[in-house]
PDB file of C-alpha atoms in Angstrom:
ATOM      1  CA  MET A   1     238.531 204.002 193.526  1.00 40.00           C
ATOM      2  CA  PRO A   2     241.495 206.172 192.505  1.00 37.00           C
ATOM      3  CA  LYS A   3     241.492 209.581 194.915  1.00 37.00           C
ATOM      4  CA  THR A   4     242.232 212.691 193.173  1.00 37.00           C
ATOM      5  CA  THR A   5     243.673 215.936 194.195  1.00 37.00           C
ATOM      6  CA  PRO A   6     242.154 217.590 197.597  1.00 38.00           C
ATOM      7  CA  ARG A   7     239.080 216.819 198.020  1.00 44.00           C
ATOM      8  CA  ARG A   8     236.837 217.225 201.565  1.00 48.00           C
ATOM      9  CA  SER A   9     233.888 217.629 203.104  1.00 47.00           C
ATOM     10  CA  PRO A  10     231.510 220.409 205.274  1.00 46.00           C
ATOM     11  CA  ASN A  11     233.329 221.278 208.191  1.00 36.00           C
ATOM     12  CA  PRO A  12     231.643 218.963 210.655  1.00 31.00           C
ATOM     13  CA  HIS A  13     230.811 221.849 212.785  1.00 29.00           C
ATOM     14  CA  GLY A  14     229.603 224.326 209.929  1.00 35.00           C
ATOM     15  CA  HIS A  15     226.340 224.735 207.963  1.00 35.00           C
ATOM     16  CA  ALA A  16     227.015 221.886 205.939  1.00 36.00           C
ATOM     17  CA  THR A  17     227.297 218.064 208.012  1.00 35.00           C
ATOM     18  CA  PRO A  18     225.111 217.884 211.433  1.00 32.00           C
ATOM     19  CA  SER A  19     226.970 217.475 214.836  1.00 30.00           C
ATOM     20  CA  PRO A  20     225.829 216.450 217.937  1.00 27.00           C
ATOM     21  CA  GLY A  21     224.868 219.243 220.961  1.00 27.00           C
ATOM     22  CA  ALA A  22     223.503 221.915 217.963  1.00 28.00           C
ATOM     23  CA  ARG A  23     220.719 222.191 215.747  1.00 28.00           C
ATOM     24  CA  GLN A  24     218.988 225.300 214.150  1.00 29.00           C
ATOM     25  CA  ARG A  25     215.209 225.203 214.508  1.00 28.00           C
ATOM     26  CA  ASP A  26     214.044 227.415 212.021  1.00 31.00           C
ATOM     27  CA  THR A  27     211.315 225.344 210.358  1.00 29.00           C
ATOM     28  CA  SER A  28     211.372 227.768 206.803  1.00 31.00           C
ATOM     29  CA  PRO A  29     212.316 225.526 204.218  1.00 32.00           C
ATOM     30  CA  GLY A  30     215.342 227.276 202.928  1.00 35.00           C
ATOM     31  CA  ASP A  31     217.003 226.287 205.783  1.00 37.00           C
ATOM     32  CA  PHE A  32     216.945 222.742 205.523  1.00 39.00           C
ATOM     33  CA  PRO A  33     219.456 220.416 203.840  1.00 38.00           C
ATOM     34  CA  GLY A  34     219.685 221.084 199.848  1.00 35.00           C
ATOM     35  CA  SER A  35     219.820 224.891 200.420  1.00 35.00           C
ATOM     36  CA  GLY A  36     222.887 224.816 202.293  1.00 35.00           C
ATOM     37  CA  SER A  37     222.051 224.521 205.998  1.00 32.00           C
ATOM     38  CA  ALA A  38     221.667 221.846 208.040  1.00 32.00           C
ATOM     39  CA  LEU A  39     219.497 220.081 210.776  1.00 29.00           C
ATOM     40  CA  PHE A  40     221.433 219.272 213.697  1.00 26.00           C
ATOM     41  CA  SER A  41     220.193 217.317 216.946  1.00 29.00           C
ATOM     42  CA  HIS A  42     220.576 216.863 219.880  1.00 28.00           C
ATOM     43  CA  ALA A  43     220.946 212.600 219.683  1.00 31.00           C
ATOM     44  CA  PRO A  44     223.990 212.195 222.079  1.00 34.00           C
ATOM     45  CA  ALA A  45     227.126 211.642 220.297  1.00 37.00           C
ATOM     46  CA  PRO A  46     227.715 207.858 219.759  1.00 37.00           C
ATOM     47  CA  THR A  47     229.971 206.176 222.348  1.00 39.00           C
ATOM     48  CA  HIS A  48     231.748 203.515 219.984  1.00 38.00           C
ATOM     49  CA  ASP A  49     233.040 203.562 215.988  1.00 43.00           C
ATOM     50  CA  ALA A  50     229.574 203.309 214.906  1.00 38.00           C
ATOM     51  CA  ALA A  51     230.954 202.139 211.575  1.00 38.00           C
ATOM     52  CA  ALA A  52     232.952 198.902 213.820  1.00 40.00           C
ATOM     53  CA  SER A  53     231.554 195.600 212.526  1.00 39.00           C
ATOM     54  CA  PRO A  54     229.353 194.577 215.438  1.00 42.00           C
ATOM     55  CA  ASP A  55     230.342 191.322 217.529  1.00 43.00           C
ATOM     56  CA  PRO A  56     228.957 188.209 215.615  1.00 40.00           C
ATOM     57  CA  THR A  57     228.021 186.916 219.280  1.00 37.00           C
ATOM     58  CA  LEU A  58     225.131 189.269 219.724  1.00 43.00           C
ATOM     59  CA  ASP A  59     221.644 188.897 218.404  1.00 54.00           C
ATOM     60  CA  GLU A  60     220.934 191.033 215.569  1.00 61.00           C
ATOM     61  CA  PRO A  61     219.294 194.066 216.387  1.00 70.00           C
ATOM     62  CA  GLY A  62     215.253 194.050 215.232  1.00 87.00           C
ATOM     63  CA  TRP A  63     212.889 196.570 212.497  1.00 91.00           C
ATOM     64  CA  PRO A  64     214.510 200.041 212.842  1.00 93.00           C
ATOM     65  CA  TRP A  65     212.024 201.449 215.603  1.00 92.00           C
ATOM     66  CA  PHE A  66     211.901 204.565 214.289  1.00 93.00           C
ATOM     67  CA  LEU A  67     211.147 203.177 210.453  1.00 94.00           C
ATOM     68  CA  PRO A  68     207.390 201.952 209.835  1.00 92.00           C
ATOM     69  CA  GLU A  69     206.562 198.271 209.640  1.00 88.00           C
ATOM     70  CA  ASP A  70     204.087 198.699 207.138  1.00 85.00           C
ATOM     71  CA  GLU A  71     205.693 196.818 203.967  1.00 84.00           C
ATOM     72  CA  LEU A  72     206.304 199.730 200.623  1.00 82.00           C
ATOM     73  CA  PRO A  73     203.925 200.033 198.275  1.00 77.00           C
ATOM     74  CA  HIS A  74     204.779 198.528 195.471  1.00 76.00           C
ATOM     75  CA  GLU A  75     203.280 202.075 193.339  1.00 74.00           C
ATOM     76  CA  ALA A  76     206.665 203.921 195.175  1.00 76.00           C
ATOM     77  CA  LEU A  77     209.105 201.650 192.745  1.00 72.00           C
ATOM     78  CA  ASP A  78     206.959 202.888 189.911  1.00 74.00           C
ATOM     79  CA  GLY A  79     209.039 205.942 189.142  1.00 71.00           C
ATOM     80  CA  ARG A  80     211.406 204.706 187.406  1.00 79.00           C
ATOM     81  CA  VAL A  81     211.800 204.737 183.550  1.00 86.00           C
ATOM     82  CA  ASP A  82     213.791 203.292 181.585  1.00 87.00           C
ATOM     83  CA  ALA A  83     216.521 205.462 179.184  1.00 90.00           C
ATOM     84  CA  GLU A  84     216.687 202.821 176.438  1.00 91.00           C
ATOM     85  CA  GLN A  85     213.298 203.074 176.045  1.00 92.00           C
ATOM     86  CA  ASP A  86     212.962 206.407 176.833  1.00 94.00           C
ATOM     87  CA  PRO A  87     215.887 208.288 177.197  1.00 95.00           C
ATOM     88  CA  ALA A  88     213.628 211.650 177.470  1.00 96.00           C
ATOM     89  CA  GLY A  89     211.589 210.574 180.010  1.00 94.00           C
ATOM     90  CA  ALA A  90     215.094 209.246 182.672  1.00 95.00           C
ATOM     91  CA  ALA A  91     216.799 212.244 181.831  1.00 96.00           C
ATOM     92  CA  ALA A  92     213.818 214.501 183.318  1.00 96.00           C
ATOM     93  CA  ASN A  93     214.071 212.762 186.268  1.00 95.00           C
ATOM     94  CA  TYR A  94     217.464 212.886 186.620  1.00 96.00           C
ATOM     95  CA  ALA A  95     217.181 216.527 186.393  1.00 97.00           C
ATOM     96  CA  ARG A  96     215.819 217.135 188.825  1.00 96.00           C
ATOM     97  CA  ILE A  97     217.205 215.410 191.512  1.00 97.00           C
ATOM     98  CA  PRO A  98     219.120 218.551 193.312  1.00 96.00           C
ATOM     99  CA  LEU A  99     222.995 217.087 193.263  1.00 98.00           C
ATOM    100  CA  VAL A 100     222.245 217.027 189.597  1.00 98.00           C
ATOM    101  CA  ARG A 101     220.946 219.681 189.178  1.00 97.00           C
ATOM    102  CA  ASP A 102     223.811 222.207 190.994  1.00 98.00           C
ATOM    103  CA  ALA A 103     226.766 219.772 188.896  1.00 98.00           C
ATOM    104  CA  VAL A 104     225.587 220.706 185.850  1.00 98.00           C
ATOM    105  CA  ARG A 105     225.147 224.494 187.142  1.00 98.00           C
ATOM    106  CA  LEU A 106     228.624 224.648 188.929  1.00 98.00           C
ATOM    107  CA  LEU A 107     230.359 223.121 185.665  1.00 98.00           C
ATOM    108  CA  ASP A 108     228.911 225.832 183.650  1.00 97.00           C
ATOM    109  CA  PHE A 109     230.243 228.896 186.646  1.00 98.00           C
ATOM    110  CA  VAL A 110     233.124 226.734 186.551  1.00 98.00           C
ATOM    111  CA  GLY A 111     233.548 227.514 182.948  1.00 97.00           C
ATOM    112  CA  GLU A 112     237.051 227.104 181.609  1.00 96.00           C
ATOM    113  CA  GLY A 113     238.719 228.230 184.918  1.00 97.00           C
ATOM    114  CA  ARG A 114     239.004 229.333 188.456  1.00 98.00           C
ATOM    115  CA  GLN A 115     241.073 230.109 191.406  1.00 97.00           C
ATOM    116  CA  VAL A 116     241.055 228.096 194.333  1.00 97.00           C
ATOM    117  CA  THR A 117     242.307 228.065 197.655  1.00 96.00           C
ATOM    118  CA  SER A 118     244.740 226.071 199.515  1.00 95.00           C
ATOM    119  CA  THR A 119     242.516 223.783 200.679  1.00 94.00           C
ATOM    120  CA  GLY A 120     241.199 222.973 196.729  1.00 96.00           C
ATOM    121  CA  ALA A 121     238.004 224.914 197.330  1.00 97.00           C
ATOM    122  CA  LEU A 122     236.420 228.404 195.168  1.00 98.00           C
ATOM    123  CA  ARG A 123     237.694 231.352 196.807  1.00 97.00           C
ATOM    124  CA  LEU A 124     235.254 232.983 198.859  1.00 97.00           C
ATOM    125  CA  ALA A 125     234.180 235.543 196.368  1.00 97.00           C
ATOM    126  CA  ASP A 126     233.282 232.735 193.819  1.00 97.00           C
ATOM    127  CA  VAL A 127     231.409 231.274 197.096  1.00 97.00           C
ATOM    128  CA  ARG A 128     229.039 234.295 197.962  1.00 95.00           C
ATOM    129  CA  ALA A 129     228.632 234.448 193.711  1.00 96.00           C
ATOM    130  CA  LEU A 130     227.064 230.791 194.025  1.00 97.00           C
ATOM    131  CA  VAL A 131     224.896 231.491 196.887  1.00 95.00           C
ATOM    132  CA  GLN A 132     223.254 234.605 195.594  1.00 94.00           C
ATOM    133  CA  GLN A 133     222.963 232.946 192.109  1.00 95.00           C
ATOM    134  CA  TRP A 134     221.735 229.746 193.827  1.00 96.00           C
ATOM    135  CA  GLN A 135     219.529 231.914 196.508  1.00 94.00           C
ATOM    136  CA  LEU A 136     220.613 229.250 198.639  1.00 92.00           C
ATOM    137  CA  ASP A 137     219.671 230.688 202.270  1.00 85.00           C
ATOM    138  CA  LEU A 138     222.526 230.100 204.919  1.00 83.00           C
ATOM    139  CA  SER A 139     221.827 230.609 208.794  1.00 79.00           C
ATOM    140  CA  GLY A 140     224.668 229.708 211.595  1.00 76.00           C
ATOM    141  CA  PRO A 141     227.969 231.085 211.601  1.00 84.00           C
ATOM    142  CA  ALA A 142     229.577 233.204 209.510  1.00 90.00           C
ATOM    143  CA  LEU A 143     230.459 232.145 205.959  1.00 93.00           C
ATOM    144  CA  THR A 144     234.659 231.642 205.912  1.00 94.00           C
ATOM    145  CA  SER A 145     234.406 228.887 203.503  1.00 95.00           C
ATOM    146  CA  MET A 146     232.729 226.434 200.307  1.00 97.00           C
ATOM    147  CA  TRP A 147     233.549 223.928 203.027  1.00 94.00           C
ATOM    148  CA  GLN A 148     230.861 225.901 204.768  1.00 93.00           C
ATOM    149  CA  VAL A 149     228.130 224.733 202.074  1.00 95.00           C
ATOM    150  CA  GLY A 150     227.055 222.034 201.109  1.00 93.00           C
ATOM    151  CA  THR A 151     225.147 222.480 198.857  1.00 95.00           C
ATOM    152  CA  ILE A 152     227.878 223.258 195.996  1.00 97.00           C
ATOM    153  CA  VAL A 153     229.946 220.478 198.182  1.00 96.00           C
ATOM    154  CA  GLY A 154     228.035 218.133 197.139  1.00 96.00           C
ATOM    155  CA  PRO A 155     228.470 218.643 193.137  1.00 97.00           C
ATOM    156  CA  TRP A 156     231.825 219.852 194.015  1.00 97.00           C
ATOM    157  CA  ASN A 157     233.321 216.246 195.182  1.00 95.00           C
ATOM    158  CA  ALA A 158     231.140 213.884 192.814  1.00 97.00           C
ATOM    159  CA  LEU A 159     233.099 216.439 190.002  1.00 98.00           C
ATOM    160  CA  VAL A 160     235.631 216.173 190.859  1.00 97.00           C
ATOM    161  CA  SER A 161     236.267 212.259 192.141  1.00 95.00           C
ATOM    162  CA  GLY A 162     234.554 211.633 188.531  1.00 96.00           C
ATOM    163  CA  ARG A 163     238.083 214.469 187.067  1.00 97.00           C
ATOM    164  CA  TRP A 164     234.841 216.430 185.607  1.00 98.00           C
ATOM    165  CA  LEU A 165     236.994 218.863 187.620  1.00 98.00           C
ATOM    166  CA  GLU A 166     240.673 218.684 187.863  1.00 97.00           C
ATOM    167  CA  LEU A 167     242.475 220.756 190.210  1.00 96.00           C
ATOM    168  CA  THR A 168     246.199 222.301 190.427  1.00 94.00           C
ATOM    169  CA  SER A 169     247.638 223.715 193.814  1.00 92.00           C
ATOM    170  CA  ALA A 170     245.618 227.423 191.725  1.00 95.00           C
ATOM    171  CA  ARG A 171     243.132 226.927 189.169  1.00 97.00           C
ATOM    172  CA  VAL A 172     239.900 224.006 188.652  1.00 98.00           C
ATOM    173  CA  ARG A 173     239.770 223.343 185.395  1.00 97.00           C
ATOM    174  CA  PRO A 174     237.917 221.166 183.105  1.00 97.00           C
ATOM    175  CA  GLY A 175     237.692 218.287 183.236  1.00 96.00           C
ATOM    176  CA  GLN A 176     237.242 215.093 180.428  1.00 94.00           C
ATOM    177  CA  GLY A 177     235.148 213.452 182.839  1.00 96.00           C
ATOM    178  CA  LEU A 178     234.444 209.448 183.421  1.00 96.00           C
ATOM    179  CA  VAL A 179     231.609 209.709 181.014  1.00 97.00           C
ATOM    180  CA  PRO A 180     230.607 212.823 178.993  1.00 96.00           C
ATOM    181  CA  ALA A 181     229.429 216.169 180.879  1.00 97.00           C
ATOM    182  CA  VAL A 182     226.277 216.258 177.970  1.00 96.00           C
ATOM    183  CA  LEU A 183     223.515 218.341 178.841  1.00 96.00           C
ATOM    184  CA  GLU A 184     219.858 217.250 178.999  1.00 97.00           C
ATOM    185  CA  GLN A 185     218.730 218.771 175.970  1.00 95.00           C
ATOM    186  CA  GLU A 186     221.450 218.027 173.949  1.00 96.00           C
ATOM    187  CA  ASP A 187     222.049 214.251 175.047  1.00 97.00           C
ATOM    188  CA  PRO A 188     219.479 213.085 177.380  1.00 97.00           C
ATOM    189  CA  GLY A 189     220.977 208.894 177.182  1.00 97.00           C
ATOM    190  CA  GLY A 190     224.568 210.311 177.809  1.00 97.00           C
ATOM    191  CA  PHE A 191     223.264 213.044 180.955  1.00 98.00           C
ATOM    192  CA  VAL A 192     221.692 209.105 181.938  1.00 97.00           C
ATOM    193  CA  ARG A 193     224.843 208.074 181.901  1.00 97.00           C
ATOM    194  CA  PHE A 194     226.109 211.423 183.635  1.00 98.00           C
ATOM    195  CA  ALA A 195     224.060 211.963 186.367  1.00 98.00           C
ATOM    196  CA  ARG A 196     224.002 208.323 187.175  1.00 97.00           C
ATOM    197  CA  ALA A 197     227.803 208.418 187.811  1.00 97.00           C
ATOM    198  CA  LEU A 198     227.172 210.765 189.714  1.00 97.00           C
ATOM    199  CA  LEU A 199     225.133 209.876 191.625  1.00 97.00           C
ATOM    200  CA  THR A 200     227.254 206.887 192.682  1.00 96.00           C
ATOM    201  CA  LEU A 201     230.541 208.243 193.017  1.00 96.00           C
ATOM    202  CA  LEU A 202     229.579 211.198 195.834  1.00 96.00           C
ATOM    203  CA  ILE A 203     228.002 208.026 197.742  1.00 95.00           C
ATOM    204  CA  LEU A 204     230.502 205.205 197.590  1.00 94.00           C
ATOM    205  CA  ASP A 205     233.033 208.334 198.217  1.00 93.00           C
ATOM    206  CA  ALA A 206     230.251 209.515 201.208  1.00 93.00           C
ATOM    207  CA  LEU A 207     230.415 205.731 202.025  1.00 93.00           C
ATOM    208  CA  GLN A 208     234.123 205.822 202.124  1.00 91.00           C
ATOM    209  CA  GLN A 209     235.271 208.693 204.402  1.00 88.00           C
ATOM    210  CA  GLY A 210     234.163 208.871 208.439  1.00 77.00           C
ATOM    211  CA  PRO A 211     231.690 210.265 209.872  1.00 79.00           C
ATOM    212  CA  GLN A 212     233.595 213.458 211.944  1.00 78.00           C
ATOM    213  CA  GLU A 213     234.935 214.533 207.229  1.00 80.00           C
ATOM    214  CA  GLY A 214     231.779 214.522 206.057  1.00 80.00           C
ATOM    215  CA  GLY A 215     230.513 211.042 204.984  1.00 87.00           C
ATOM    216  CA  LEU A 216     228.299 208.114 205.745  1.00 91.00           C
ATOM    217  CA  VAL A 217     228.180 205.332 208.097  1.00 87.00           C
ATOM    218  CA  GLY A 218     225.919 203.419 206.041  1.00 79.00           C
ATOM    219  CA  GLY A 219     224.808 200.514 208.208  1.00 89.00           C
ATOM    220  CA  PRO A 220     222.290 198.610 207.042  1.00 92.00           C
ATOM    221  CA  ASP A 221     219.344 201.598 208.704  1.00 94.00           C
ATOM    222  CA  THR A 222     221.132 203.493 206.742  1.00 95.00           C
ATOM    223  CA  PHE A 223     219.932 201.217 203.779  1.00 95.00           C
ATOM    224  CA  ALA A 224     216.388 200.922 204.980  1.00 94.00           C
ATOM    225  CA  ALA A 225     215.474 204.496 205.867  1.00 96.00           C
ATOM    226  CA  LEU A 226     216.553 205.413 202.545  1.00 96.00           C
ATOM    227  CA  THR A 227     214.074 202.915 200.722  1.00 94.00           C
ATOM    228  CA  ARG A 228     211.323 204.564 203.205  1.00 95.00           C
ATOM    229  CA  THR A 229     211.474 207.758 201.163  1.00 96.00           C
ATOM    230  CA  LEU A 230     210.145 206.396 198.197  1.00 94.00           C
ATOM    231  CA  ALA A 231     206.468 205.866 200.395  1.00 92.00           C
ATOM    232  CA  PRO A 232     203.539 208.968 199.413  1.00 89.00           C
ATOM    233  CA  GLY A 233     204.431 211.369 201.860  1.00 90.00           C
ATOM    234  CA  GLY A 234     207.949 210.258 202.263  1.00 93.00           C
ATOM    235  CA  LEU A 235     209.499 209.502 205.538  1.00 95.00           C
ATOM    236  CA  LEU A 236     208.649 211.902 208.772  1.00 94.00           C
ATOM    237  CA  LEU A 237     211.378 210.981 211.903  1.00 93.00           C
ATOM    238  CA  PRO A 238     211.694 212.234 214.415  1.00 89.00           C
ATOM    239  CA  GLU A 239     213.960 215.681 214.425  1.00 87.00           C
ATOM    240  CA  THR A 240     215.106 214.691 217.749  1.00 85.00           C
ATOM    241  CA  VAL A 241     215.259 211.889 220.376  1.00 83.00           C
ATOM    242  CA  ARG A 242     213.589 214.005 223.192  1.00 85.00           C
ATOM    243  CA  ASP A 243     210.382 214.530 220.645  1.00 85.00           C
ATOM    244  CA  ALA A 244     210.281 210.233 220.322  1.00 86.00           C
ATOM    245  CA  MET A 245     211.199 210.124 224.138  1.00 85.00           C
ATOM    246  CA  ASP A 246     208.276 213.078 224.339  1.00 85.00           C
ATOM    247  CA  ARG A 247     205.859 209.524 222.338  1.00 84.00           C
ATOM    248  CA  ASP A 248     207.522 207.346 224.391  1.00 86.00           C
ATOM    249  CA  GLN A 249     208.633 205.237 221.180  1.00 87.00           C
ATOM    250  CA  VAL A 250     212.457 205.114 221.982  1.00 89.00           C
ATOM    251  CA  PRO A 251     213.076 201.440 223.325  1.00 91.00           C
ATOM    252  CA  LYS A 252     214.061 200.525 226.864  1.00 90.00           C
ATOM    253  CA  THR A 253     216.335 198.173 228.681  1.00 90.00           C
ATOM    254  CA  PRO A 254     214.512 195.689 230.620  1.00 91.00           C
ATOM    255  CA  ASP A 255     215.702 198.040 233.790  1.00 90.00           C
ATOM    256  CA  GLY A 256     213.029 200.449 231.887  1.00 86.00           C
ATOM    257  CA  ASP A 257     216.202 202.787 231.253  1.00 88.00           C
ATOM    258  CA  LEU A 258     216.170 204.077 227.429  1.00 87.00           C
ATOM    259  CA  ASP A 259     219.053 201.701 225.611  1.00 90.00           C
ATOM    260  CA  MET A 260     221.426 203.643 223.798  1.00 93.00           C
ATOM    261  CA  ASP A 261     221.777 201.425 221.042  1.00 91.00           C
ATOM    262  CA  GLU A 262     218.505 201.839 219.717  1.00 92.00           C
ATOM    263  CA  VAL A 263     219.383 206.504 220.420  1.00 92.00           C
ATOM    264  CA  GLU A 264     222.696 205.149 218.951  1.00 92.00           C
ATOM    265  CA  ARG A 265     220.908 203.488 215.960  1.00 93.00           C
ATOM    266  CA  TYR A 266     218.377 207.107 215.066  1.00 93.00           C
ATOM    267  CA  TRP A 267     221.034 209.278 215.732  1.00 92.00           C
ATOM    268  CA  VAL A 268     223.392 206.923 213.471  1.00 93.00           C
ATOM    269  CA  THR A 269     220.422 207.147 210.830  1.00 94.00           C
ATOM    270  CA  GLN A 270     219.329 210.607 210.650  1.00 93.00           C
ATOM    271  CA  ARG A 271     222.436 212.221 210.419  1.00 93.00           C
ATOM    272  CA  ASP A 272     223.302 209.192 206.717  1.00 95.00           C
ATOM    273  CA  LEU A 273     219.832 211.042 206.068  1.00 96.00           C
ATOM    274  CA  VAL A 274     220.042 214.862 206.629  1.00 94.00           C
ATOM    275  CA  THR A 275     223.935 214.199 205.533  1.00 94.00           C
ATOM    276  CA  LEU A 276     222.184 213.019 201.724  1.00 96.00           C
ATOM    277  CA  ALA A 277     219.780 215.618 201.741  1.00 96.00           C
ATOM    278  CA  THR A 278     222.735 218.984 202.795  1.00 94.00           C
ATOM    279  CA  TYR A 279     224.335 217.245 199.287  1.00 95.00           C
ATOM    280  CA  GLY A 280     221.063 217.391 196.975  1.00 96.00           C
ATOM    281  CA  VAL A 281     220.587 213.658 196.600  1.00 97.00           C
ATOM    282  CA  LEU A 282     217.515 213.713 198.908  1.00 97.00           C
ATOM    283  CA  HIS A 283     215.229 216.717 199.939  1.00 95.00           C
ATOM    284  CA  ALA A 284     214.196 217.136 203.221  1.00 94.00           C
ATOM    285  CA  GLU A 285     211.896 219.607 204.779  1.00 92.00           C
ATOM    286  CA  VAL A 286     210.191 220.200 208.279  1.00 88.00           C
ATOM    287  CA  ALA A 287     207.205 218.451 209.001  1.00 79.00           C
ATOM    288  CA  PRO A 288     206.709 222.047 211.825  1.00 75.00           C
ATOM    289  CA  GLY A 289     203.246 219.598 213.476  1.00 72.00           C
ATOM    290  CA  GLU A 290     204.101 216.397 213.479  1.00 69.00           C
ATOM    291  CA  GLU A 291     207.623 217.119 214.952  1.00 72.00           C
ATOM    292  CA  GLY A 292     209.502 215.760 212.745  1.00 89.00           C
ATOM    293  CA  ILE A 293     212.008 216.021 209.010  1.00 93.00           C
ATOM    294  CA  ARG A 294     210.639 214.356 206.199  1.00 95.00           C
ATOM    295  CA  PHE A 295     212.825 213.075 203.643  1.00 97.00           C
ATOM    296  CA  HIS A 296     211.874 212.252 200.241  1.00 96.00           C
ATOM    297  CA  GLY A 297     214.178 210.365 197.588  1.00 96.00           C
ATOM    298  CA  THR A 298     213.197 209.036 194.330  1.00 94.00           C
ATOM    299  CA  VAL A 299     213.812 205.385 192.743  1.00 94.00           C
ATOM    300  CA  GLU A 300     216.811 206.785 190.933  1.00 95.00           C
ATOM    301  CA  VAL A 301     219.044 207.417 194.246  1.00 95.00           C
ATOM    302  CA  ILE A 302     217.901 203.973 195.743  1.00 94.00           C
ATOM    303  CA  LEU A 303     219.426 201.819 192.587  1.00 93.00           C
ATOM    304  CA  GLU A 304     222.310 204.028 192.869  1.00 95.00           C
ATOM    305  CA  ALA A 305     223.026 204.323 196.415  1.00 95.00           C
ATOM    306  CA  PHE A 306     222.638 200.366 196.011  1.00 94.00           C
ATOM    307  CA  SER A 307     224.889 199.966 193.542  1.00 93.00           C
ATOM    308  CA  ALA A 308     227.526 202.195 195.100  1.00 94.00           C
ATOM    309  CA  LEU A 309     227.194 199.794 198.558  1.00 92.00           C
ATOM    310  CA  GLU A 310     227.573 197.049 196.210  1.00 93.00           C
ATOM    311  CA  MET A 311     230.512 198.912 194.954  1.00 93.00           C
ATOM    312  CA  LEU A 312     232.512 199.293 198.231  1.00 91.00           C
ATOM    313  CA  ASN A 313     231.646 195.624 199.384  1.00 89.00           C
ATOM    314  CA  GLU A 314     234.139 194.434 196.494  1.00 88.00           C
ATOM    315  CA  LEU A 315     235.778 196.759 196.458  1.00 85.00           C
ATOM    316  CA  ASP A 316     236.477 195.454 200.172  1.00 81.00           C
ATOM    317  CA  GLY A 317     236.140 191.812 199.219  1.00 77.00           C
ATOM    318  CA  SER A 318     239.916 192.891 196.841  1.00 71.00           C
ATOM    319  CA  GLN A 319     241.449 194.148 199.347  1.00 65.00           C
TER     320      GLN A 319
END
């Protein structure tokens, strides 16, 4: 997919992207992905390239120890509305996804155009105005750039990637877009097409970026975990490896030591889900009594995630 003018992901050491060695423990819902700040984990950073292809001579890893082993109930997949039969119902489902909602609001905020910084971001005054308008509760380092606020960066990147926003060296202005950016009430079917394109482009771009640039590793464990976010009550993951160790959940080697490969599987998957929640693709919340993070997804999100993965595989195959 052709790249457009400057697009960046949140600073990995700012609000928006999880970074090893740092952690925000406030359990207020406003401090979690979707509001602009991120959950961070005490889990160790991967010791090698987690996105690299595994050695084909090694045994394939088993089912992730941090995911439920029971089958996903069929009713968990029943929430999708056929856009052709009920465009208004389908549009309402997509409109509830934070990324889609925020993309619509961001287009309205940009209006006929606004100034941007040398990094292709909104000016800090505009970022602060959005933070106030959207009632984002940010914590952590002082706000110095739009790239720290994942709630803005997610829809911004998707809109730029899809050419609904066009960047010059000094301004951002509305673009024609891959499909028309219509409102839900005006054209429900068109809104569904717009929302689907937004989700697919954001996830595809994240899969093409490295984790340190705010992208995804996007391995099999991540996609297995995504499907589990559809379960009633969502997917509960340990907030940190230490929490899982305290419950004796982390697999051990034959010598009785922690299996660091299994620790890495957890760390990478949790990081991917937190990144998606930060961008507004998933919803995440602290589950204080359960010492974990609960992730909630929708059928629409999961379908677009697998669509993006299929597109990525086709792009890789054509090279």
